[in-house]
CSV table of C-alpha atoms and ligand atoms in Angstrom, one decimal:
chain,number,residue,atom,x,y,z
A,11,MET,CA,-0.1,0.1,0.1
A,12,PRO,CA,1.2,3.5,-0.8
A,13,GLU,CA,2.7,5.4,2.1
A,14,THR,CA,2.8,8.7,3.5
A,15,LYS,CA,6.1,7.9,5.4
A,16,LEU,CA,9.3,7.0,3.6
A,17,SER,CA,12.5,5.9,5.2
A,18,ILE,CA,15.8,6.4,3.3
A,19,THR,CA,19.2,5.1,4.1
A,20,PRO,CA,22.0,7.4,2.7
A,21,ALA,CA,24.3,5.9,0.2
A,22,LEU,CA,26.8,8.0,1.8
A,23,THR,CA,26.6,8.5,5.8
A,24,ILE,CA,26.1,11.9,6.9
A,25,PRO,CA,29.0,13.1,9.6
A,26,ASP,CA,27.6,14.7,12.4
A,27,PHE,CA,29.0,18.2,11.1
A,28,LEU,CA,26.6,18.1,8.0
A,29,VAL,CA,23.5,16.6,9.8
A,30,GLY,CA,21.8,19.9,10.1
A,31,GLU,CA,22.7,21.1,6.7
A,32,VAL,CA,21.1,18.3,5.2
A,33,GLN,CA,18.2,18.3,7.1
A,34,SER,CA,17.5,22.0,6.4
A,35,LYS,CA,18.0,21.5,2.7
A,36,LEU,CA,15.8,18.5,2.6
A,37,ALA,CA,12.8,20.9,2.9
A,38,TYR,CA,13.5,22.1,-0.8
A,39,VAL,CA,13.7,18.6,-2.4
A,40,ASP,CA,10.0,17.9,-3.3
A,41,GLU,CA,6.9,19.7,-2.4
A,42,TRP,CA,5.5,16.5,-1.3
A,43,ILE,CA,7.8,16.5,1.6
A,44,VAL,CA,6.4,18.0,4.9
A,45,ASN,CA,9.1,17.1,7.1
A,46,ALA,CA,12.1,15.3,7.1
A,47,ARG,CA,14.4,13.9,9.9
A,48,VAL,CA,17.9,12.9,9.4
A,49,ASP,CA,18.7,10.5,12.2
A,50,PRO,CA,21.9,11.7,14.3
A,51,SER,CA,23.9,8.6,13.4
A,52,GLY,CA,23.6,10.0,9.8
A,53,GLU,CA,22.4,6.4,8.3
A,54,LYS,CA,18.6,7.1,8.2
A,55,ILE,CA,16.5,9.9,6.6
A,56,ASP,CA,12.9,9.7,7.8
A,57,LEU,CA,10.3,11.7,5.3
A,58,ASP,CA,6.7,12.6,6.0
A,59,LEU,CA,4.9,13.3,3.1
A,60,SER,CA,1.6,15.2,2.4
A,61,GLN,CA,-0.1,12.2,0.2
A,62,PRO,CA,0.8,8.5,-0.3
A,63,ALA,CA,3.7,7.8,-2.9
A,64,ALA,CA,3.5,4.5,-4.8
A,65,ALA,CA,6.7,2.6,-5.5
A,66,GLU,CA,7.6,4.7,-8.6
A,67,ARG,CA,7.1,8.1,-6.9
A,68,ALA,CA,9.1,6.9,-3.7
A,69,GLY,CA,11.9,5.7,-5.9
A,70,GLU,CA,11.9,9.2,-7.7
A,71,LEU,CA,12.0,10.9,-4.0
A,72,ALA,CA,14.6,8.6,-2.9
A,73,GLU,CA,16.8,9.7,-6.0
A,74,LYS,CA,16.5,13.3,-5.2
A,75,VAL,CA,17.1,12.9,-1.7
A,76,GLN,CA,20.3,10.8,-2.4
A,77,ARG,CA,21.2,13.4,-4.8
A,78,VAL,CA,21.3,16.2,-2.1
A,79,VAL,CA,23.3,14.0,0.1
A,80,ALA,CA,26.0,13.3,-2.1
A,81,SER,CA,26.5,16.7,-3.3
A,82,LEU,CA,27.0,18.1,0.4
A,83,VAL,CA,28.7,14.9,1.8
A,84,GLU,CA,31.1,13.8,-1.4
A,85,GLY,CA,34.5,15.0,-0.4
A,86,ALA,CA,33.5,17.2,2.6
A,87,PHE,CA,35.7,17.3,5.2
A,88,LYS,CA,34.9,18.8,9.1
A,89,PRO,CA,35.5,22.5,9.3
A,90,LYS,CA,37.8,23.5,12.2
A,91,ILE,CA,35.2,25.5,14.3
A,92,GLN,CA,37.2,28.3,16.1
A,93,VAL,CA,35.5,29.6,19.3
A,94,LEU,CA,36.2,33.4,20.0
A,95,GLU,CA,34.3,33.6,23.1
A,96,ASP,CA,32.2,30.8,25.2
A,97,HIS,CA,29.8,32.0,27.9
A,98,LEU,CA,27.2,29.3,27.2
A,99,ASP,CA,27.3,28.1,30.8
A,100,ARG,CA,26.2,31.2,32.1
A,101,PRO,CA,23.2,30.1,34.2
A,102,ALA,CA,19.8,30.7,32.9
A,103,PRO,CA,16.7,29.9,34.7
A,104,TYR,CA,13.9,28.9,32.1
A,105,THR,CA,14.0,25.8,30.6
A,106,ALA,CA,10.4,25.7,28.8
A,107,ASP,CA,9.9,26.4,24.7
A,108,PRO,CA,8.9,29.9,25.1
A,109,HIS,CA,6.9,29.7,21.8
A,110,THR,CA,3.8,27.7,23.5
A,111,GLU,CA,3.6,30.4,26.1
A,112,LEU,CA,3.9,33.3,23.8
A,113,LEU,CA,0.8,32.0,21.9
A,114,ALA,CA,-1.1,31.2,24.8
A,115,ARG,CA,-0.6,34.6,26.2
A,116,GLY,CA,-1.7,36.0,22.6
A,117,GLU,CA,2.3,37.7,22.7
A,118,ILE,CA,2.9,36.4,19.3
A,119,SER,CA,0.1,35.2,16.7
A,120,GLN,CA,0.8,33.6,13.5
A,121,GLU,CA,-0.1,34.9,10.3
A,122,ALA,CA,1.2,32.5,8.0
A,123,GLN,CA,4.2,30.2,8.2
A,124,GLY,CA,7.0,32.2,9.0
A,125,ILE,CA,5.0,35.3,9.4
A,126,PHE,CA,4.1,36.4,13.2
A,127,THR,CA,2.4,39.4,15.1
A,128,LEU,CA,4.4,40.3,18.0
A,129,GLY,CA,2.7,41.9,21.0
A,130,PRO,CA,3.6,44.3,23.5
A,131,LEU,CA,6.1,42.3,25.8
A,132,VAL,CA,8.1,41.0,22.7
A,133,THR,CA,8.2,44.3,21.1
A,134,ARG,CA,9.3,46.0,24.1
A,135,LEU,CA,12.1,43.6,24.3
A,136,VAL,CA,12.8,44.0,20.8
A,137,GLU,CA,12.8,47.9,21.0
A,138,TYR,CA,15.3,47.3,23.9
A,139,PHE,CA,17.8,45.1,22.3
A,140,GLU,CA,17.5,47.4,19.2
A,141,SER,CA,18.6,50.3,21.2
A,142,ARG,CA,21.7,48.3,22.7
A,143,PHE,CA,22.5,47.6,18.9
A,144,ARG,CA,22.0,51.2,18.0
A,145,GLU,CA,24.6,51.9,20.9
A,146,LEU,CA,27.1,50.0,19.1
A,147,ALA,CA,26.5,52.0,16.1
A,148,VAL,CA,26.9,55.1,17.8
A,149,SER,CA,30.2,54.2,19.3
A,150,PHE,CA,31.8,53.8,15.9
A,151,GLY,CA,30.0,57.3,14.8
A,152,ALA,CA,27.9,55.2,12.0
A,153,SER,CA,25.9,57.4,9.8
A,154,PRO,CA,22.2,56.4,9.8
A,155,TYR,CA,20.7,54.9,6.5
A,156,ARG,CA,17.1,53.7,5.6
A,157,PHE,CA,16.7,51.2,2.9
A,158,PRO,CA,13.9,49.9,1.0
A,159,THR,CA,12.2,46.8,1.5
A,160,LEU,CA,12.3,45.8,-2.2
A,161,ILE,CA,15.3,45.3,-4.0
A,162,PRO,CA,15.8,45.1,-7.8
A,163,ALA,CA,16.4,41.6,-9.3
A,164,ARG,CA,19.5,43.4,-11.0
A,165,TYR,CA,21.2,44.1,-7.9
A,166,LEU,CA,21.0,40.6,-6.6
A,167,GLU,CA,22.3,39.2,-10.1
A,168,ARG,CA,25.2,41.5,-9.9
A,169,VAL,CA,26.4,39.7,-6.6
A,170,ASN,CA,25.7,36.4,-7.7
A,171,TYR,CA,22.8,35.8,-5.1
A,172,PHE,CA,20.6,33.8,-7.6
A,173,ARG,CA,23.5,31.0,-7.8
A,174,ALA,CA,24.2,31.2,-4.0
A,175,PHE,CA,20.9,31.4,-2.2
A,176,PRO,CA,18.1,30.9,-4.7
A,177,HIS,CA,16.1,28.6,-2.7
A,178,SER,CA,15.3,31.4,-0.1
A,179,LEU,CA,14.4,34.0,-2.7
A,180,THR,CA,11.1,35.9,-2.5
A,181,PHE,CA,9.7,37.5,-5.6
A,182,VAL,CA,7.7,40.4,-6.1
A,183,THR,CA,5.2,41.2,-9.0
A,184,HIS,CA,2.0,43.6,-9.8
A,185,LEU,CA,-0.4,43.2,-12.2
A,186,ARG,CA,0.3,44.2,-15.9
A,187,GLU,CA,-0.6,47.8,-16.8
A,188,ASP,CA,-3.2,46.5,-19.1
A,189,LEU,CA,-7.0,47.1,-18.7
A,190,ASP,CA,-8.6,44.1,-19.5
A,191,ALA,CA,-5.8,42.1,-17.4
A,192,ILE,CA,-6.7,44.2,-14.2
A,193,ASP,CA,-10.5,43.7,-14.9
A,194,HIS,CA,-10.2,39.9,-15.6
A,195,PHE,CA,-8.3,40.0,-11.9
A,196,ALA,CA,-10.9,41.8,-10.4
A,197,GLN,CA,-13.6,39.8,-11.4
A,198,HIS,CA,-11.9,36.3,-11.0
A,199,ALA,CA,-9.1,36.4,-8.1
A,200,ALA,CA,-9.9,34.2,-5.3
A,201,CYS,CA,-8.0,32.4,-2.9
A,202,ASP,CA,-8.4,28.7,-2.2
A,203,GLU,CA,-6.3,26.4,-0.1
A,204,HIS,CA,-3.5,26.5,-2.4
A,205,GLY,CA,-3.2,30.6,-2.4
A,206,LEU,CA,-4.0,33.0,-4.7
A,207,ASN,CA,-5.9,31.7,-7.5
A,208,GLU,CA,-4.6,34.1,-10.2
A,209,PRO,CA,-5.7,34.2,-13.9
A,210,ALA,CA,-3.0,33.0,-16.3
A,211,GLY,CA,-0.8,35.7,-17.4
A,212,SER,CA,-2.0,38.8,-15.2
A,213,PHE,CA,1.5,39.5,-13.5
A,214,ALA,CA,4.1,41.5,-15.0
A,215,PRO,CA,7.5,40.3,-15.2
A,216,ILE,CA,9.6,40.0,-12.1
A,217,GLN,CA,11.9,43.0,-11.7
A,218,THR,CA,12.1,43.1,-7.7
A,219,LEU,CA,12.6,41.0,-4.8
A,220,LEU,CA,11.9,41.2,-1.1
A,221,SER,CA,15.4,42.2,0.2
A,222,PRO,CA,17.2,39.1,1.9
A,223,ALA,CA,19.8,41.8,4.2
A,224,VAL,CA,20.4,45.2,5.0
A,225,CYS,CA,24.0,45.8,3.9
A,226,TYR,CA,23.6,45.2,0.1
A,227,HIS,CA,21.6,48.4,-0.1
A,228,LEU,CA,24.5,50.3,1.0
A,229,TYR,CA,27.0,48.6,-1.3
A,230,PHE,CA,24.7,49.2,-4.3
A,231,ALA,CA,24.6,52.8,-3.2
A,232,LEU,CA,28.3,53.2,-3.0
A,233,ALA,CA,28.6,51.4,-6.4
A,234,ASP,CA,30.7,52.6,-9.5
A,235,GLN,CA,32.6,55.2,-7.8
A,236,PRO,CA,35.6,56.1,-5.5
A,237,LEU,CA,34.8,55.4,-2.0
A,238,PRO,CA,33.5,59.1,-0.1
A,239,GLY,CA,36.7,59.8,2.3
A,240,GLY,CA,38.4,56.2,1.6
A,241,GLN,CA,36.0,54.8,4.5
A,242,VAL,CA,32.5,54.3,5.8
A,243,VAL,CA,30.7,53.1,8.6
A,244,ALA,CA,26.9,53.1,8.3
A,245,THR,CA,24.1,51.4,10.2
A,246,ALA,CA,20.4,50.3,9.2
A,247,VAL,CA,17.6,48.6,10.4
A,248,GLY,CA,15.4,46.6,7.9
A,249,ASN,CA,13.1,43.8,6.9
A,250,CYS,CA,14.8,40.9,5.6
A,251,PHE,CA,12.9,38.1,3.8
A,252,ARG,CA,14.3,34.3,3.6
A,253,TYR,CA,12.0,31.7,2.3
A,254,GLU,CA,13.0,28.7,4.6
A,255,SER,CA,10.1,26.3,3.9
A,256,THR,CA,9.2,23.7,6.4
A,257,ASN,CA,12.4,24.7,8.4
A,258,LEU,CA,9.8,28.1,9.3
A,259,THR,CA,8.8,27.3,12.8
A,260,SER,CA,8.6,30.1,15.8
A,261,LEU,CA,10.1,33.2,16.0
A,262,GLU,CA,13.4,31.1,15.6
A,263,ARG,CA,13.0,30.9,11.8
A,264,LEU,CA,11.1,33.5,10.1
A,265,TRP,CA,10.4,34.6,6.6
A,266,ASN,CA,10.0,38.2,7.4
A,267,PHE,CA,12.3,39.4,9.9
A,268,THR,CA,14.2,42.3,11.3
A,269,MET,CA,18.1,43.0,11.1
A,270,ARG,CA,20.1,45.7,12.4
A,271,GLU,CA,23.4,45.9,11.0
A,272,VAL,CA,26.4,48.2,11.4
A,273,ILE,CA,28.5,48.2,8.1
A,274,PHE,CA,32.0,48.8,7.6
A,275,VAL,CA,33.8,49.7,4.2
A,276,GLY,CA,37.5,50.6,3.5
A,277,SER,CA,40.6,48.8,3.8
A,278,LYS,CA,41.1,45.1,4.6
A,279,ASP,CA,42.5,46.5,8.3
A,280,PHE,CA,39.9,49.1,8.4
A,281,VAL,CA,37.2,46.5,8.1
A,282,LEU,CA,38.8,43.6,10.2
A,283,ASP,CA,39.9,45.7,13.1
A,284,ASN,CA,36.3,47.2,13.3
A,285,ARG,CA,34.7,43.8,12.9
A,286,GLU,CA,37.0,42.8,16.0
A,287,THR,CA,36.2,45.9,18.1
A,288,ALA,CA,32.5,45.5,17.7
A,289,ARG,CA,33.0,42.0,18.7
A,290,GLN,CA,34.6,43.1,22.1
A,291,ARG,CA,32.0,45.9,22.5
A,292,MET,CA,29.2,43.4,22.5
A,293,HIS,CA,30.8,41.1,24.7
A,294,GLN,CA,29.9,43.7,27.5
A,295,VAL,CA,26.5,44.5,26.3
A,296,PHE,CA,25.5,40.7,26.2
A,297,GLU,CA,27.2,40.3,29.5
A,298,SER,CA,24.9,43.1,30.8
A,299,VAL,CA,21.9,41.3,29.8
A,300,GLY,CA,23.0,38.1,31.0
A,301,LEU,CA,22.7,36.1,27.7
A,302,ALA,CA,24.5,32.6,27.7
A,303,TYR,CA,26.1,32.1,24.2
A,304,ARG,CA,29.3,31.5,22.5
A,305,VAL,CA,30.8,33.3,19.3
A,306,GLU,CA,32.2,30.9,17.1
A,307,SER,CA,33.3,30.5,13.1
A,308,ALA,CA,30.5,29.3,10.5
A,309,THR,CA,29.5,29.6,7.1
A,310,ASP,CA,26.7,31.1,5.1
A,311,PRO,CA,23.6,28.8,4.2
A,312,PHE,CA,24.6,28.2,0.5
A,313,PHE,CA,22.3,26.2,-1.6
A,314,ILE,CA,23.2,22.6,-2.4
A,315,GLY,CA,25.5,23.1,-5.9
A,316,GLU,CA,27.4,26.1,-4.1
A,317,PHE,CA,27.5,24.8,-0.6
A,318,ARG,CA,30.6,22.8,-0.5
A,319,LYS,CA,33.0,25.3,-2.3
A,320,GLN,CA,31.8,28.4,-0.7
A,321,SER,CA,31.6,26.8,3.1
A,322,VAL,CA,35.0,25.6,2.6
A,323,PHE,CA,36.3,29.3,1.5
A,324,GLN,CA,34.3,30.8,4.4
A,325,SER,CA,35.9,28.8,7.1
A,326,ALA,CA,39.0,28.9,5.5
A,327,PHE,CA,39.3,32.7,5.7
A,328,GLN,CA,37.3,33.2,8.8
A,329,LEU,CA,34.8,35.2,7.2
A,330,LYS,CA,31.8,34.6,9.4
A,331,PHE,CA,31.6,34.4,13.1
A,332,GLU,CA,28.0,33.6,14.6
A,333,ILE,CA,27.0,34.9,18.3
A,334,ARG,CA,24.9,31.4,19.2
A,335,ALA,CA,22.7,32.2,22.2
A,336,ARG,CA,22.2,28.8,24.1
A,337,LEU,CA,18.3,27.4,23.7
A,338,PRO,CA,17.9,25.5,27.1
A,339,PHE,CA,14.7,23.7,25.9
A,340,LYS,CA,16.2,21.7,23.0
A,341,ASP,CA,19.7,21.8,24.6
A,342,SER,CA,21.1,23.6,21.3
A,343,THR,CA,22.1,27.0,20.1
A,344,LEU,CA,20.7,29.5,17.6
A,345,ALA,CA,22.7,32.1,15.9
A,346,VAL,CA,21.4,35.8,17.1
A,347,GLY,CA,23.8,37.6,15.0
A,348,SER,CA,26.8,37.7,13.1
A,349,TYR,CA,30.4,39.3,12.5
A,350,ASN,CA,30.9,39.1,8.8
A,351,TYR,CA,33.9,39.9,6.4
A,352,HIS,CA,33.4,39.7,3.0
A,353,GLN,CA,36.9,40.5,1.6
A,354,ASN,CA,36.8,42.3,-1.5
A,355,PHE,CA,33.7,40.6,-2.8
A,356,PHE,CA,31.5,43.7,-3.0
A,357,GLY,CA,34.1,46.1,-3.9
A,358,ARG,CA,35.3,44.3,-7.1
A,359,ASN,CA,31.6,43.1,-7.8
A,360,LEU,CA,30.2,46.5,-7.8
A,361,ASN,CA,33.1,48.6,-8.6
A,362,ILE,CA,33.8,50.5,-5.2
A,363,SER,CA,37.5,52.1,-5.2
A,364,LEU,CA,39.7,52.8,-2.4
A,365,PRO,CA,42.1,55.9,-3.0
A,366,ASP,CA,44.7,53.8,-4.4
A,367,GLY,CA,42.2,52.4,-7.1
A,368,THR,CA,42.0,49.0,-5.5
A,369,PRO,CA,38.6,47.6,-4.8
A,370,ALA,CA,37.1,48.3,-1.2
A,371,HIS,CA,36.8,45.7,1.5
A,372,THR,CA,33.5,45.2,3.2
A,373,GLY,CA,32.2,43.6,6.3
A,374,CYS,CA,29.2,43.9,8.8
A,375,VAL,CA,27.6,43.1,12.1
A,376,ALA,CA,24.1,41.7,11.8
A,377,PHE,CA,21.7,41.2,14.5
A,378,GLY,CA,18.2,39.4,14.1
A,379,LEU,CA,16.0,41.4,16.5
A,380,GLU,CA,13.3,38.8,16.8
A,381,ARG,CA,15.9,35.8,17.5
A,382,MET,CA,17.7,38.2,19.8
A,383,ALA,CA,14.1,38.3,21.6
A,384,PHE,CA,13.5,34.8,21.7
A,385,ALA,CA,16.7,33.7,22.9
A,386,PHE,CA,16.3,35.8,25.6
A,387,LEU,CA,12.8,34.5,26.6
A,388,ALA,CA,14.0,31.0,26.0
A,389,GLN,CA,16.9,31.6,28.7
A,390,TYR,CA,14.6,33.8,31.1
A,391,GLY,CA,11.1,33.0,30.5
A,392,LEU,CA,8.1,35.7,30.1
A,393,GLN,CA,8.1,36.9,33.9
A,394,PRO,CA,9.9,40.2,34.1
A,395,GLU,CA,10.8,39.5,37.5
A,396,ASN,CA,12.9,36.7,36.9
A,397,TRP,CA,15.1,38.9,34.3
A,398,PRO,CA,18.6,40.2,34.9
A,399,ALA,CA,18.0,43.8,36.3
A,400,ALA,CA,19.3,45.9,33.7
A,401,VAL,CA,16.6,44.4,31.4
A,402,GLN,CA,14.1,44.9,33.8
A,403,VAL,CA,14.9,48.2,34.5
A,404,ALA,CA,15.1,49.5,30.7
A,405,LEU,CA,11.7,47.8,30.3
A,406,GLN,CA,10.0,49.4,33.2
A,407,GLU,CA,11.3,52.7,31.8
A,408,ARG,CA,9.9,52.0,28.2
A,409,ILE,CA,6.6,51.4,30.0
A,410,GLU,CA,6.3,54.7,32.2
B,511,LIG,P1,21.1,30.7,10.1
B,511,LIG,O1,22.4,29.9,9.8
B,511,LIG,O2,20.7,30.5,11.3
B,511,LIG,O3,20.0,30.3,9.0
B,511,LIG,P2,22.2,33.0,8.9
B,511,LIG,O4,23.7,32.6,8.8
B,511,LIG,O5,21.3,32.8,7.8
B,511,LIG,O6,21.8,32.1,9.9
B,511,LIG,P3,23.1,35.7,8.7
B,511,LIG,O7,23.0,35.8,7.5
B,511,LIG,O8,24.1,36.0,9.4
B,511,LIG,O9,22.0,34.6,9.3
B,511,LIG,O10,22.0,36.9,9.3
B,511,LIG,C1,22.2,37.6,10.4
B,511,LIG,C2,21.3,37.2,11.6
B,511,LIG,O11,19.9,37.6,11.0
B,511,LIG,C3,21.3,35.9,12.1
B,511,LIG,O12,22.1,35.7,12.9
B,511,LIG,C4,19.8,35.8,12.6
B,511,LIG,O13,19.6,36.3,13.9
B,511,LIG,C5,19.1,36.7,11.8
B,511,LIG,N1,18.4,35.6,10.6
B,511,LIG,C6,18.9,35.2,9.7
B,511,LIG,N2,17.7,34.5,9.0
B,511,LIG,C7,16.7,34.2,10.0
B,511,LIG,C8,15.4,33.9,9.5
B,511,LIG,N3,15.0,33.3,8.7
B,511,LIG,N4,14.5,34.3,10.8
B,511,LIG,C9,14.7,35.0,11.9
B,511,LIG,N5,16.1,35.6,11.8
B,511,LIG,C10,17.0,35.3,10.8
B,512,LIG,ZN1,25.1,42.4,6.2
B,513,LIG,MG1,24.4,30.5,9.9
């Protein structure tokens, strides 16, 4: 009888350092897969399917899964994780999953997968952490910017985004400027269980996407010219969009989230020194809010084809460090921010030049605001009287 569960033995055993990566990429393998679990042994993959798969379909699914495993695992070697700070054992009193209590109290409500409304408690916490991140920006004398939520497709193409992260793109369109098309849409558009059932041919070609990051907008604003004064420090907060499919769960992983970035553009030393200074300053901040976390080297979530090459490159050159906060309820960690160095990638691709004519280097310090609030709540719970004094006082001032 066709089954809605499928168990697959990977032809190559998945090493422990790739179990999470394979698991997150399985979400994009086939629309029938509603849930995928890689056994910690790396020797079994269990799939839940949206409908029963007969033998032929099951074979097809297994073949696609094997392909993903092979391309991530073949020739991979364990990256050396460099730990810059370790405060994971800082005591944190709460051990439950805050998601359940947040929902029960109406502090978050889900509009759709990965899309949440935040209530007053979470909003105040987000604003509090935002204020601490803004203080970091001020300490560097960063110039404030505001960037749009939309980003032109041509921009992302210029920095190879389509090749690196195709799976997480979010496209934007509008109705064609055509009276008949608009009238037809107005008459017939309807939502069913699959979404908006638009009449064929209503939409204009895609020229725009929802922005996946904040700092790209600055690099495009600086493109094709000499860098003013030879160095720039900027800051902005913005909506970011990454479609993470079945990995979208709670505030941990959202489709629409908010990032505060401090961005450095200049010489290699300027960027690397500032990135390091930012880490040291944030050390004080995280200490004052009592966060249990560690800072360690990491790689970006590249899609399957690019993953191996790019992640090896990123680890070798220590381009990314993540601030990983402890989530006691699941005995794991979650990245609440990252310290990034892009070498002269954007300077070269976007033709941003230093006074000596060479391409500028860039780096950014990026904080996920919802994740920061979520990780804090996972460690301290929803009762402000159990929070570290600094946070309690700051929130009290916000209410008065
Ligand atoms: P992860 O590996 O957890 O997906 P990332 O490497 O994609 O994170 P960055 O590109 O470094 O994340 O983005 C900076 C910060 O933005 C992250 O540290 C995190 O706090 C936040 N962030 C990234 N993706 C999401 C998301 N889908 N939902 C909520 N916050 C996110
Ligand atoms: Zn950035
Ligand atoms: Mg990451």
